[in-house]
Short mmCIF file of C-alpha atoms in Angstrom, two decimals:
data_model
loop_
_atom_site.label_atom_id
_atom_site.label_comp_id
_atom_site.label_asym_id
_atom_site.label_seq_id
_atom_site.Cartn_x
_atom_site.Cartn_y
_atom_site.Cartn_z
CA MET U 20 6.77 -45.95 -55.98
CA PRO U 21 6.73 -48.77 -58.59
CA ILE U 22 4.33 -51.62 -57.79
CA PHE U 23 7.17 -54.14 -57.67
CA ARG U 24 8.96 -52.17 -54.94
CA VAL U 25 5.72 -51.85 -52.93
CA VAL U 26 5.12 -55.59 -53.13
CA LEU U 27 8.76 -56.31 -52.16
CA VAL U 28 8.59 -54.06 -49.13
CA ALA U 29 5.19 -55.45 -48.10
CA VAL U 30 6.43 -59.05 -48.27
CA ALA U 31 9.50 -58.17 -46.23
CA VAL U 32 7.39 -56.50 -43.55
CA LEU U 33 4.95 -59.47 -43.53
CA VAL U 34 7.76 -62.02 -43.06
CA ALA U 35 9.28 -59.86 -40.27
CA VAL U 36 5.93 -59.65 -38.48
CA VAL U 37 5.38 -63.41 -38.72
CA LEU U 38 8.86 -64.06 -37.32
CA ALA U 39 8.42 -61.57 -34.53
CA VAL U 40 4.89 -62.54 -33.43
CA PRO U 41 4.00 -65.93 -34.98
CA GLN U 42 1.06 -66.21 -32.60
CA TRP U 43 -0.70 -63.65 -34.74
CA VAL U 44 -1.02 -66.20 -37.56
CA PRO U 45 -4.57 -67.62 -37.16
CA ASN U 46 -5.00 -71.30 -36.48
CA GLY U 47 -8.67 -71.55 -37.33
CA VAL U 48 -8.25 -72.53 -40.97
CA GLY U 49 -6.07 -75.55 -41.63
CA ARG U 50 -4.09 -74.89 -38.44
CA LEU U 51 -1.91 -72.51 -40.41
CA GLY U 52 -0.46 -71.02 -37.21
CA SER U 53 0.86 -74.38 -36.01
CA LEU U 54 2.32 -75.12 -39.42
CA VAL U 55 4.19 -71.79 -39.51
CA GLU U 56 5.45 -72.23 -35.94
CA THR U 57 6.73 -75.71 -36.70
CA PHE U 58 9.02 -74.51 -39.44
CA LEU U 59 9.50 -70.91 -38.20
CA PRO U 60 13.34 -70.82 -38.37
CA TRP U 61 13.22 -71.59 -42.07
CA LEU U 62 11.57 -68.24 -42.80
CA ALA U 63 15.12 -66.94 -42.79
CA LEU U 64 15.33 -68.26 -46.36
CA ALA U 65 13.14 -65.34 -47.42
CA VAL U 66 15.95 -62.90 -46.61
CA PRO U 67 18.39 -63.88 -49.44
CA VAL U 68 15.45 -64.12 -51.84
CA LEU U 69 14.28 -60.62 -50.96
CA LEU U 70 17.82 -59.26 -51.15
CA GLY U 71 18.30 -60.89 -54.54
CA LEU U 72 15.08 -59.38 -55.88
CA ALA U 73 16.03 -55.97 -54.50
CA TRP U 74 19.43 -56.16 -56.20
CA TRP U 75 17.81 -57.31 -59.46
CA ARG U 76 15.46 -54.29 -59.48
CA ARG U 77 18.08 -51.94 -58.01
CA SER U 78 15.72 -51.15 -55.14
CA MET U 79 17.40 -49.63 -52.05
CA ALA U 80 14.03 -49.56 -50.27
CA GLY U 81 13.59 -53.29 -50.96
CA ALA U 82 17.09 -54.08 -49.68
CA LEU U 83 16.54 -52.12 -46.49
CA ALA U 84 13.14 -53.77 -45.99
CA ALA U 85 14.77 -57.19 -46.35
CA LEU U 86 16.82 -56.39 -43.23
CA LEU U 87 13.61 -56.38 -41.15
CA PRO U 88 12.99 -60.16 -41.32
CA LEU U 89 16.75 -60.65 -40.72
CA ALA U 90 16.52 -58.57 -37.55
CA ALA U 91 13.35 -60.45 -36.42
CA TRP U 92 15.04 -63.83 -37.07
CA LEU U 93 18.13 -62.81 -35.07
CA HIS U 94 15.88 -61.69 -32.24
CA GLN U 95 14.08 -65.05 -32.20
CA PHE U 96 16.94 -67.43 -32.97
CA GLY U 97 20.18 -65.54 -32.63
CA GLY U 98 20.78 -67.17 -29.26
CA HIS U 99 21.06 -70.54 -31.04
CA LEU U 100 24.31 -69.33 -32.60
CA LEU U 101 26.00 -68.16 -29.42
CA PRO U 102 28.40 -70.36 -27.43
CA ARG U 103 27.45 -71.10 -23.82
CA GLY U 104 29.51 -72.13 -20.86
CA GLU U 105 29.71 -75.84 -20.08
CA GLN U 106 28.62 -77.02 -16.68
CA PRO U 107 28.89 -80.68 -15.61
CA PRO U 108 25.40 -82.19 -15.78
CA HIS U 109 23.73 -84.05 -12.99
CA LEU U 110 21.82 -86.11 -15.53
CA VAL U 111 22.05 -86.90 -19.22
CA ALA U 112 18.96 -88.01 -21.13
CA VAL U 113 18.49 -89.36 -24.67
CA GLN U 114 15.26 -89.43 -26.66
CA HIS U 115 14.82 -91.40 -29.88
CA ASN U 116 11.99 -92.56 -32.08
CA VAL U 117 13.79 -95.70 -33.28
CA SER U 118 11.32 -96.36 -36.13
CA ASP U 119 9.28 -99.55 -36.49
CA GLU U 120 11.32 -100.28 -39.63
CA ASN U 121 14.71 -100.06 -37.95
CA ALA U 122 16.77 -103.07 -39.09
CA ASP U 123 19.77 -102.36 -36.83
CA PRO U 124 18.79 -102.17 -33.14
CA ALA U 125 22.31 -103.09 -32.02
CA GLY U 126 23.92 -100.31 -34.07
CA THR U 127 21.29 -97.82 -32.94
CA ALA U 128 21.87 -98.80 -29.32
CA ARG U 129 25.62 -98.22 -29.67
CA THR U 130 24.96 -94.67 -30.91
CA LEU U 131 22.69 -93.95 -27.93
CA ILE U 132 25.08 -95.50 -25.39
CA ALA U 133 27.96 -93.43 -26.76
CA ALA U 134 26.23 -90.33 -25.40
CA ARG U 135 26.54 -91.91 -21.92
CA PRO U 136 22.97 -91.05 -20.87
CA ASP U 137 21.43 -91.93 -17.52
CA VAL U 138 18.00 -92.53 -19.09
CA ILE U 139 16.88 -93.37 -22.60
CA GLY U 140 13.38 -92.95 -23.92
CA LEU U 141 12.39 -94.89 -27.05
CA GLU U 142 9.32 -94.93 -29.27
CA GLU U 143 8.02 -97.22 -32.04
CA LEU U 144 9.17 -100.38 -30.27
CA LEU U 145 7.60 -103.40 -31.97
CA PRO U 146 7.07 -106.56 -29.87
CA ALA U 147 9.05 -108.63 -32.37
CA ALA U 148 12.04 -106.31 -32.10
CA LEU U 149 11.90 -105.83 -28.33
CA PRO U 150 14.28 -108.74 -27.48
CA ALA U 151 16.94 -107.20 -29.76
CA TRP U 152 16.62 -103.83 -27.98
CA GLU U 153 16.81 -105.48 -24.57
CA ASP U 154 19.92 -107.46 -25.54
CA ALA U 155 21.62 -104.36 -26.89
CA LEU U 156 20.91 -102.15 -23.87
CA ARG U 157 20.85 -104.58 -20.94
CA ALA U 158 24.54 -104.39 -19.96
CA ASP U 159 24.61 -100.60 -19.60
CA TYR U 160 20.96 -100.08 -18.63
CA PRO U 161 19.78 -102.87 -16.37
CA TYR U 162 16.53 -101.16 -15.45
CA ARG U 163 13.79 -100.85 -18.03
CA THR U 164 10.05 -100.64 -18.53
CA VAL U 165 8.08 -100.96 -21.73
CA HIS U 166 4.38 -100.27 -22.29
CA GLY U 167 2.92 -100.61 -25.75
CA THR U 168 5.37 -99.10 -28.20
CA VAL U 169 7.26 -96.83 -25.80
CA GLY U 170 10.04 -97.78 -23.42
CA LEU U 171 12.42 -96.37 -20.83
CA TRP U 172 15.90 -97.69 -20.07
CA SER U 173 17.83 -96.40 -17.03
CA ARG U 174 21.12 -96.76 -15.20
CA HIS U 175 19.17 -96.13 -11.99
CA PRO U 176 16.43 -98.27 -10.43
CA LEU U 177 12.89 -97.61 -11.70
CA ALA U 178 9.76 -97.74 -9.55
CA GLU U 179 6.04 -97.19 -10.01
CA ALA U 180 6.20 -98.00 -13.75
CA ALA U 181 2.78 -97.71 -15.37
CA PRO U 182 1.17 -96.83 -18.69
CA VAL U 183 -0.16 -93.32 -19.26
CA ASP U 184 -3.35 -92.99 -21.29
CA ILE U 185 -2.90 -90.20 -23.85
CA ARG U 186 -5.22 -91.66 -26.47
CA PRO U 187 -7.17 -89.12 -28.50
CA PRO U 188 -10.90 -89.76 -29.00
CA GLY U 189 -11.78 -92.61 -31.31
CA VAL U 190 -8.55 -94.56 -30.74
CA GLY U 191 -8.81 -98.10 -29.42
CA PRO U 192 -7.27 -99.51 -26.22
CA ASP U 193 -4.45 -101.21 -28.11
CA TRP U 194 -2.93 -97.73 -28.79
CA ASN U 195 -0.43 -97.50 -25.91
CA ARG U 196 2.09 -94.70 -26.42
CA GLY U 197 2.72 -93.24 -22.97
CA LEU U 198 4.37 -94.39 -19.74
CA ARG U 199 5.53 -93.02 -16.39
CA ALA U 200 8.18 -94.33 -14.01
CA VAL U 201 10.11 -92.97 -11.05
CA ALA U 202 13.90 -93.01 -11.49
CA ARG U 203 15.70 -93.45 -8.17
CA THR U 204 18.75 -91.30 -8.99
CA PRO U 205 21.60 -90.37 -6.60
CA HIS U 206 20.10 -86.86 -6.65
CA GLY U 207 16.61 -87.96 -5.63
CA ASP U 208 13.48 -89.32 -7.26
CA ILE U 209 12.49 -88.03 -10.71
CA ALA U 210 9.20 -88.77 -12.46
CA VAL U 211 10.14 -89.76 -16.01
CA TYR U 212 7.53 -89.80 -18.76
CA VAL U 213 7.94 -91.24 -22.25
CA ALA U 214 5.29 -90.21 -24.80
CA HIS U 215 4.66 -90.51 -28.51
CA LEU U 216 1.96 -88.12 -29.69
CA PRO U 217 0.00 -88.82 -32.91
CA SER U 218 1.53 -87.89 -36.22
CA VAL U 219 0.46 -84.80 -38.12
CA ARG U 220 -0.26 -84.57 -41.82
CA ILE U 221 -0.13 -81.76 -44.37
CA GLY U 222 -2.91 -82.21 -46.92
CA LEU U 223 -5.54 -80.37 -48.94
CA GLU U 224 -7.28 -79.28 -45.78
CA GLY U 225 -4.10 -77.82 -44.25
CA PHE U 226 -2.10 -78.98 -41.24
CA ASP U 227 -4.02 -81.88 -39.72
CA ALA U 228 -3.00 -81.91 -36.06
CA VAL U 229 -6.34 -82.48 -34.35
CA ARG U 230 -5.42 -85.85 -32.80
CA ARG U 231 -1.95 -84.62 -31.83
CA ASP U 232 -3.41 -81.59 -30.09
CA GLU U 233 -5.97 -83.69 -28.19
CA SER U 234 -3.26 -86.14 -27.10
CA ALA U 235 -1.15 -83.17 -25.94
CA ARG U 236 -4.07 -81.93 -23.84
CA ARG U 237 -4.39 -85.34 -22.19
CA LEU U 238 -0.67 -85.49 -21.52
CA GLY U 239 -0.77 -82.00 -20.09
CA ALA U 240 -3.53 -83.03 -17.66
CA VAL U 241 -1.45 -85.97 -16.45
CA LEU U 242 1.62 -83.75 -16.00
CA ALA U 243 -0.45 -81.23 -14.08
CA ALA U 244 -1.47 -83.93 -11.62
CA GLU U 245 2.08 -85.32 -11.18
CA PRO U 246 2.86 -85.39 -7.41
CA LEU U 247 6.64 -85.37 -7.69
CA GLY U 248 8.41 -82.05 -8.05
CA ARG U 249 11.07 -83.10 -10.53
CA VAL U 250 9.68 -84.26 -13.85
CA LEU U 251 11.40 -85.29 -17.08
CA LEU U 252 9.51 -85.78 -20.33
CA LEU U 253 11.13 -87.70 -23.21
CA GLY U 254 9.07 -88.00 -26.36
CA ASP U 255 8.33 -87.74 -30.01
CA LEU U 256 5.80 -84.96 -29.65
CA ASN U 257 5.46 -84.52 -33.43
CA SER U 258 6.10 -80.78 -33.30
CA THR U 259 8.51 -78.13 -32.12
CA VAL U 260 8.50 -76.15 -28.88
CA ASP U 261 7.21 -73.15 -30.90
CA ASP U 262 3.96 -74.91 -31.91
CA ARG U 263 0.93 -73.62 -29.98
CA GLY U 264 -0.60 -77.09 -30.24
CA LEU U 265 1.81 -78.27 -27.53
CA ARG U 266 0.95 -75.47 -25.05
CA PRO U 267 -0.88 -77.83 -22.66
CA VAL U 268 2.43 -79.60 -22.20
CA LEU U 269 4.88 -76.72 -22.60
CA SER U 270 3.03 -74.55 -20.09
CA LEU U 271 3.92 -77.09 -17.44
CA MET U 272 7.52 -77.83 -18.45
CA THR U 273 10.66 -75.85 -19.16
CA ALA U 274 11.75 -75.74 -22.81
CA PRO U 275 15.37 -76.50 -23.66
CA PRO U 276 17.83 -73.63 -24.26
CA SER U 277 18.27 -71.96 -27.63
CA ASP U 278 19.53 -74.83 -29.78
CA PHE U 279 18.26 -76.04 -33.14
CA ALA U 280 19.10 -79.76 -32.63
CA PHE U 281 16.85 -80.76 -35.55
CA SER U 282 15.78 -84.40 -35.40
CA TRP U 283 13.45 -85.00 -38.37
CA PRO U 284 13.61 -86.15 -41.08
CA ALA U 285 16.93 -87.88 -40.53
CA ARG U 286 18.10 -87.41 -44.15
CA VAL U 287 17.61 -83.63 -44.14
CA PRO U 288 16.61 -82.51 -40.62
CA LEU U 289 14.20 -79.59 -40.74
CA ALA U 290 12.70 -79.48 -37.25
CA ARG U 291 13.15 -80.89 -33.76
CA ILE U 292 9.99 -82.82 -33.08
CA ASP U 293 11.72 -85.07 -30.52
CA GLN U 294 11.74 -83.30 -27.19
CA ILE U 295 13.40 -83.47 -23.79
CA LEU U 296 11.53 -81.24 -21.37
CA ALA U 297 12.01 -80.79 -17.63
CA ARG U 298 10.29 -79.38 -14.56
CA ALA U 299 12.14 -78.23 -11.45
CA MET U 300 15.32 -79.03 -13.37
CA THR U 301 17.23 -77.21 -16.13
CA VAL U 302 18.11 -78.55 -19.54
CA THR U 303 21.37 -76.70 -20.10
CA GLU U 304 22.13 -78.10 -23.57
CA ILE U 305 20.45 -80.25 -26.22
CA HIS U 306 21.98 -81.64 -29.39
CA SER U 307 21.34 -84.19 -32.11
CA LEU U 308 23.22 -87.48 -32.21
CA PRO U 309 24.50 -89.25 -35.36
CA ARG U 310 22.05 -90.89 -37.68
CA THR U 311 20.81 -94.39 -36.90
CA GLY U 312 18.54 -96.83 -38.71
CA SER U 313 15.58 -94.57 -37.98
CA ASP U 314 13.93 -91.77 -39.91
CA HIS U 315 14.54 -89.58 -36.82
CA LEU U 316 17.80 -88.45 -35.29
CA PRO U 317 18.31 -89.11 -31.58
CA VAL U 318 18.62 -86.07 -29.33
CA ALA U 319 20.58 -85.86 -26.09
CA ALA U 320 20.25 -83.32 -23.25
CA ARG U 321 22.43 -82.32 -20.36
CA ILE U 322 20.39 -81.57 -17.26
CA ARG U 323 21.19 -79.85 -13.97
CA LEU U 324 19.02 -80.29 -10.91
#
Protein backbone atom coordinates (compact mmCIF):
# COMPACT_ATOMS: atom_id res chain seq x y z
CA MET A 1 0.00 0.00 0.00
CA PRO A 2 1.50 3.39 -0.98
CA ILE A 3 2.72 5.45 1.96
CA PHE A 4 0.28 8.28 1.18
CA ARG A 5 -2.68 5.92 1.45
CA VAL A 6 -1.37 4.52 4.74
CA VAL A 7 -1.01 8.03 6.19
CA LEU A 8 -4.47 9.01 4.95
CA VAL A 9 -6.11 5.99 6.55
CA ALA A 10 -4.13 6.46 9.78
CA VAL A 11 -5.18 10.12 10.08
CA ALA A 12 -8.82 9.21 9.44
CA VAL A 13 -8.72 6.53 12.13
CA LEU A 14 -6.99 8.91 14.58
CA VAL A 15 -9.63 11.63 14.06
CA ALA A 16 -12.41 9.06 14.49
CA VAL A 17 -10.90 7.80 17.75
CA VAL A 18 -10.51 11.34 19.12
CA LEU A 19 -14.13 12.11 18.25
CA ALA A 20 -15.40 8.89 19.78
CA VAL A 21 -13.33 8.94 22.99
CA PRO A 22 -11.86 12.45 23.49
CA GLN A 23 -11.06 11.56 27.09
CA TRP A 24 -8.21 9.45 25.76
CA VAL A 25 -6.36 12.61 24.70
CA PRO A 26 -3.91 13.27 27.58
CA ASN A 27 -4.18 16.49 29.53
CA GLY A 28 -0.78 16.38 31.19
CA VAL A 29 1.07 18.40 28.56
CA GLY A 30 -0.37 21.82 27.76
CA ARG A 31 -3.87 20.59 28.70
CA LEU A 32 -4.24 19.26 25.18
CA GLY A 33 -7.26 17.19 26.18
CA SER A 34 -9.22 20.21 27.35
CA LEU A 35 -8.31 22.12 24.20
CA VAL A 36 -9.53 19.29 21.95
CA GLU A 37 -12.75 18.89 23.95
CA THR A 38 -13.48 22.62 23.76
CA PHE A 39 -13.52 22.60 19.97
CA LEU A 40 -14.47 18.95 19.45
CA PRO A 41 -17.37 19.53 16.99
CA TRP A 42 -15.02 21.27 14.58
CA LEU A 43 -13.08 18.07 13.97
CA ALA A 44 -15.82 17.42 11.42
CA LEU A 45 -13.84 19.71 9.11
CA ALA A 46 -11.33 16.89 8.73
CA VAL A 47 -13.89 14.81 6.82
CA PRO A 48 -14.11 16.92 3.61
CA VAL A 49 -10.33 17.38 3.68
CA LEU A 50 -9.77 13.63 3.92
CA LEU A 51 -12.35 12.94 1.21
CA GLY A 52 -10.73 15.55 -1.04
CA LEU A 53 -7.29 13.99 -0.57
CA ALA A 54 -8.72 10.53 -1.23
CA TRP A 55 -10.34 11.75 -4.45
CA TRP A 56 -7.11 13.48 -5.51
CA ARG A 57 -5.11 10.27 -5.08
CA ARG A 58 -7.94 8.05 -6.34
CA SER A 59 -7.82 6.10 -3.07
CA MET A 60 -10.94 4.07 -2.31
CA ALA A 61 -9.43 2.95 0.99
CA GLY A 62 -8.85 6.59 1.98
CA ALA A 63 -12.42 7.53 1.03
CA LEU A 64 -13.87 4.68 3.09
CA ALA A 65 -11.60 5.56 6.02
CA ALA A 66 -12.84 9.16 5.88
CA LEU A 67 -16.31 7.84 6.70
CA LEU A 68 -15.07 6.69 10.12
CA PRO A 69 -14.71 10.23 11.59
CA LEU A 70 -18.03 11.13 9.96
CA ALA A 71 -19.72 8.22 11.75
CA ALA A 72 -18.03 9.17 15.04
CA TRP A 73 -19.13 12.81 14.66
CA LEU A 74 -22.73 11.79 13.96
CA HIS A 75 -22.66 9.56 17.02
CA GLN A 76 -21.45 12.43 19.20
CA PHE A 77 -23.33 15.36 17.69
CA GLY A 78 -26.01 14.00 15.38
CA GLY A 79 -28.64 14.68 18.03
CA HIS A 80 -27.92 18.39 17.63
CA LEU A 81 -29.46 18.24 14.16
CA LEU A 82 -32.69 16.49 15.09
CA PRO A 83 -35.92 18.40 15.84
CA ARG A 84 -37.43 17.89 19.27
CA GLY A 85 -40.94 18.37 20.54
CA GLU A 86 -41.77 21.67 22.19
CA GLN A 87 -43.08 21.67 25.73
CA PRO A 88 -44.14 24.84 27.52
CA PRO A 89 -41.39 25.77 29.98
CA HIS A 90 -41.90 26.45 33.64
CA LEU A 91 -38.95 28.82 33.58
CA VAL A 92 -36.88 30.66 30.98
CA ALA A 93 -33.34 31.76 31.80
CA VAL A 94 -30.86 33.97 29.93
CA GLN A 95 -27.10 34.06 30.42
CA HIS A 96 -24.88 36.79 28.97
CA ASN A 97 -21.35 38.06 29.40
CA VAL A 98 -22.18 41.64 28.48
CA SER A 99 -18.51 42.72 28.09
CA ASP A 100 -16.87 45.48 30.08
CA GLU A 101 -16.57 47.40 26.79
CA ASN A 102 -20.27 47.25 25.91
CA ALA A 103 -21.33 50.74 24.83
CA ASP A 104 -25.03 49.91 24.45
CA PRO A 105 -26.53 48.53 27.67
CA ALA A 106 -30.04 49.64 26.68
CA GLY A 107 -29.89 47.86 23.32
CA THR A 108 -28.40 44.76 24.91
CA ALA A 109 -31.13 44.74 27.54
CA ARG A 110 -33.82 44.90 24.85
CA THR A 111 -32.35 41.81 23.19
CA LEU A 112 -32.39 39.93 26.49
CA ILE A 113 -35.89 41.04 27.44
CA ALA A 114 -37.21 39.95 24.03
CA ALA A 115 -36.54 36.34 25.06
CA ARG A 116 -39.01 36.88 27.95
CA PRO A 117 -36.81 35.20 30.58
CA ASP A 118 -37.72 34.82 34.23
CA VAL A 119 -34.11 35.28 35.33
CA ILE A 120 -31.10 36.91 33.69
CA GLY A 121 -27.49 36.31 34.71
CA LEU A 122 -24.90 38.89 33.62
CA GLU A 123 -21.12 39.07 33.85
CA GLU A 124 -18.51 41.81 33.35
CA LEU A 125 -20.67 44.47 34.96
CA LEU A 126 -18.56 47.55 35.63
CA PRO A 127 -19.59 49.86 38.51
CA ALA A 128 -19.71 52.86 36.16
CA ALA A 129 -22.11 51.06 33.81
CA LEU A 130 -24.32 49.51 36.49
CA PRO A 131 -26.85 52.40 36.64
CA ALA A 132 -27.45 52.02 32.90
CA TRP A 133 -28.12 48.28 33.28
CA GLU A 134 -30.45 48.91 36.21
CA ASP A 135 -32.40 51.54 34.28
CA ALA A 136 -32.74 49.27 31.25
CA LEU A 137 -33.94 46.21 33.20
CA ARG A 138 -35.83 47.66 36.16
CA ALA A 139 -39.31 47.81 34.60
CA ASP A 140 -39.39 44.13 33.60
CA TYR A 141 -37.10 42.76 36.32
CA PRO A 142 -37.73 44.57 39.60
CA TYR A 143 -35.64 42.16 41.66
CA ARG A 144 -31.89 42.17 41.31
CA THR A 145 -28.65 41.50 43.13
CA VAL A 146 -25.12 42.41 42.06
CA HIS A 147 -21.84 41.32 43.64
CA GLY A 148 -18.58 42.41 42.10
CA THR A 149 -18.89 42.06 38.34
CA VAL A 150 -21.75 39.53 38.24
CA GLY A 151 -25.45 40.21 38.62
CA LEU A 152 -28.84 38.52 38.65
CA TRP A 153 -32.12 40.10 37.55
CA SER A 154 -35.44 38.34 38.20
CA ARG A 155 -39.18 38.67 37.70
CA HIS A 156 -39.59 36.85 40.99
CA PRO A 157 -38.50 37.98 44.47
CA LEU A 158 -34.93 37.16 45.45
CA ALA A 159 -33.80 36.18 48.94
CA GLU A 160 -30.56 35.18 50.66
CA ALA A 161 -28.43 37.03 48.09
CA ALA A 162 -24.74 36.69 48.85
CA PRO A 163 -21.37 36.53 47.09
CA VAL A 164 -19.78 33.16 46.34
CA ASP A 165 -16.01 32.92 46.66
CA ILE A 166 -14.64 31.08 43.62
CA ARG A 167 -11.27 32.85 43.56
CA PRO A 168 -8.35 30.71 42.41
CA PRO A 169 -5.15 30.87 44.50
CA GLY A 170 -3.19 34.08 44.25
CA VAL A 171 -6.17 36.25 43.36
CA GLY A 172 -6.98 39.20 45.64
CA PRO A 173 -10.23 39.85 47.52
CA ASP A 174 -11.36 42.46 44.97
CA TRP A 175 -11.96 39.62 42.45
CA ASN A 176 -15.68 38.96 42.98
CA ARG A 177 -17.20 36.87 40.20
CA GLY A 178 -19.74 34.63 41.89
CA LEU A 179 -23.10 35.03 43.63
CA ARG A 180 -26.01 33.00 44.93
CA ALA A 181 -29.62 33.98 45.52
CA VAL A 182 -32.89 32.15 46.08
CA ALA A 183 -35.59 32.91 43.51
CA ARG A 184 -39.08 32.67 44.99
CA THR A 185 -40.86 31.37 41.89
CA PRO A 186 -44.51 30.24 41.63
CA HIS A 187 -43.12 26.71 41.36
CA GLY A 188 -41.09 26.92 44.55
CA ASP A 189 -37.68 28.15 45.65
CA ILE A 190 -34.72 27.77 43.32
CA ALA A 191 -31.10 28.44 44.25
CA VAL A 192 -29.67 30.52 41.40
CA TYR A 193 -25.93 30.92 40.95
CA VAL A 194 -24.17 33.35 38.62
CA ALA A 195 -20.48 32.69 38.01
CA HIS A 196 -17.69 33.92 35.77
CA LEU A 197 -14.72 31.56 35.75
CA PRO A 198 -11.24 32.83 34.81
CA SER A 199 -10.35 33.14 31.16
CA VAL A 200 -8.15 30.59 29.41
CA ARG A 201 -5.29 31.31 27.04
CA ILE A 202 -3.67 29.42 24.19
CA GLY A 203 0.07 30.10 24.13
CA LEU A 204 3.47 28.53 23.64
CA GLU A 205 2.94 26.30 26.65
CA GLY A 206 -0.40 25.03 25.39
CA PHE A 207 -3.90 25.56 26.77
CA ASP A 208 -3.51 27.57 29.98
CA ALA A 209 -6.58 26.71 32.05
CA VAL A 210 -5.04 26.23 35.50
CA ARG A 211 -6.89 29.12 37.17
CA ARG A 212 -10.14 28.26 35.39
CA ASP A 213 -9.92 24.66 36.58
CA GLU A 214 -9.19 25.69 40.17
CA SER A 215 -12.12 28.11 40.14
CA ALA A 216 -14.34 25.31 38.76
CA ARG A 217 -13.29 23.08 41.67
CA ARG A 218 -14.24 25.78 44.15
CA LEU A 219 -17.58 26.35 42.46
CA GLY A 220 -18.19 22.60 42.46
CA ALA A 221 -17.56 22.45 46.21
CA VAL A 222 -20.12 25.22 46.78
CA LEU A 223 -22.69 23.49 44.57
CA ALA A 224 -22.12 20.21 46.40
CA ALA A 225 -22.99 21.91 49.69
CA GLU A 226 -26.12 23.65 48.33
CA PRO A 227 -29.05 22.80 50.67
CA LEU A 228 -31.85 23.44 48.17
CA GLY A 229 -32.83 20.68 45.79
CA ARG A 230 -33.44 22.82 42.72
CA VAL A 231 -30.36 24.64 41.48
CA LEU A 232 -29.78 26.81 38.42
CA LEU A 233 -26.30 27.90 37.33
CA LEU A 234 -25.88 30.78 34.87
CA GLY A 235 -22.36 31.66 33.90
CA ASP A 236 -19.50 32.32 31.58
CA LEU A 237 -17.59 29.17 32.45
CA ASN A 238 -14.98 29.79 29.76
CA SER A 239 -15.36 26.33 28.25
CA THR A 240 -17.83 23.88 26.81
CA VAL A 241 -19.70 21.08 28.57
CA ASP A 242 -17.30 18.61 26.89
CA ASP A 243 -14.21 20.04 28.65
CA ARG A 244 -12.97 17.79 31.46
CA GLY A 245 -11.79 20.89 33.34
CA LEU A 246 -15.42 21.61 34.25
CA ARG A 247 -16.13 18.14 35.66
CA PRO A 248 -16.27 19.38 39.28
CA VAL A 249 -19.29 21.46 38.20
CA LEU A 250 -20.79 19.25 35.51
CA SER A 251 -20.77 16.19 37.76
CA LEU A 252 -23.26 17.99 40.01
CA MET A 253 -25.47 19.52 37.33
CA THR A 254 -27.40 18.36 34.28
CA ALA A 255 -26.00 19.48 30.94
CA PRO A 256 -28.35 21.02 28.37
CA PRO A 257 -29.74 18.89 25.54
CA SER A 258 -27.94 18.34 22.27
CA ASP A 259 -27.73 21.86 20.85
CA PHE A 260 -24.73 23.75 19.57
CA ALA A 261 -25.90 27.25 20.63
CA PHE A 262 -22.40 28.66 20.16
CA SER A 263 -21.83 31.89 22.09
CA TRP A 264 -18.20 32.92 21.51
CA PRO A 265 -16.71 34.81 19.80
CA ALA A 266 -19.74 36.82 18.75
CA ARG A 267 -18.41 37.62 15.27
CA VAL A 268 -17.83 33.97 14.34
CA PRO A 269 -19.16 31.74 17.15
CA LEU A 270 -17.04 28.62 17.56
CA ALA A 271 -18.03 27.29 21.00
CA ARG A 272 -20.61 27.69 23.73
CA ILE A 273 -18.64 28.82 26.76
CA ASP A 274 -21.70 30.50 28.30
CA GLN A 275 -23.69 27.86 30.16
CA ILE A 276 -27.09 27.34 31.72
CA LEU A 277 -27.01 24.21 33.89
CA ALA A 278 -29.67 22.82 36.20
CA ARG A 279 -30.13 20.33 39.02
CA ALA A 280 -33.45 18.65 39.82
CA MET A 281 -34.80 20.48 36.76
CA THR A 282 -34.50 19.84 33.02
CA VAL A 283 -33.15 22.23 30.42
CA THR A 284 -35.27 21.16 27.45
CA GLU A 285 -33.80 23.60 24.91
CA ILE A 286 -30.97 26.11 24.68
CA HIS A 287 -30.26 28.57 21.88
CA SER A 288 -28.21 31.65 21.09
CA LEU A 289 -29.80 35.10 20.94
CA PRO A 290 -28.96 37.86 18.45
CA ARG A 291 -25.68 39.69 18.76
CA THR A 292 -25.38 42.59 21.20
CA GLY A 293 -22.61 45.04 22.03
CA SER A 294 -20.62 42.20 23.61
CA ASP A 295 -17.98 39.85 22.27
CA HIS A 296 -20.26 37.01 23.46
CA LEU A 297 -23.71 36.03 22.26
CA PRO A 298 -26.43 35.67 24.88
CA VAL A 299 -27.91 32.21 25.37
CA ALA A 300 -31.44 31.40 26.51
CA ALA A 301 -32.77 28.13 27.96
CA ARG A 302 -36.23 26.70 28.44
CA ILE A 303 -36.52 24.80 31.70
CA ARG A 304 -39.07 22.35 33.09
CA LEU A 305 -39.32 21.56 36.76
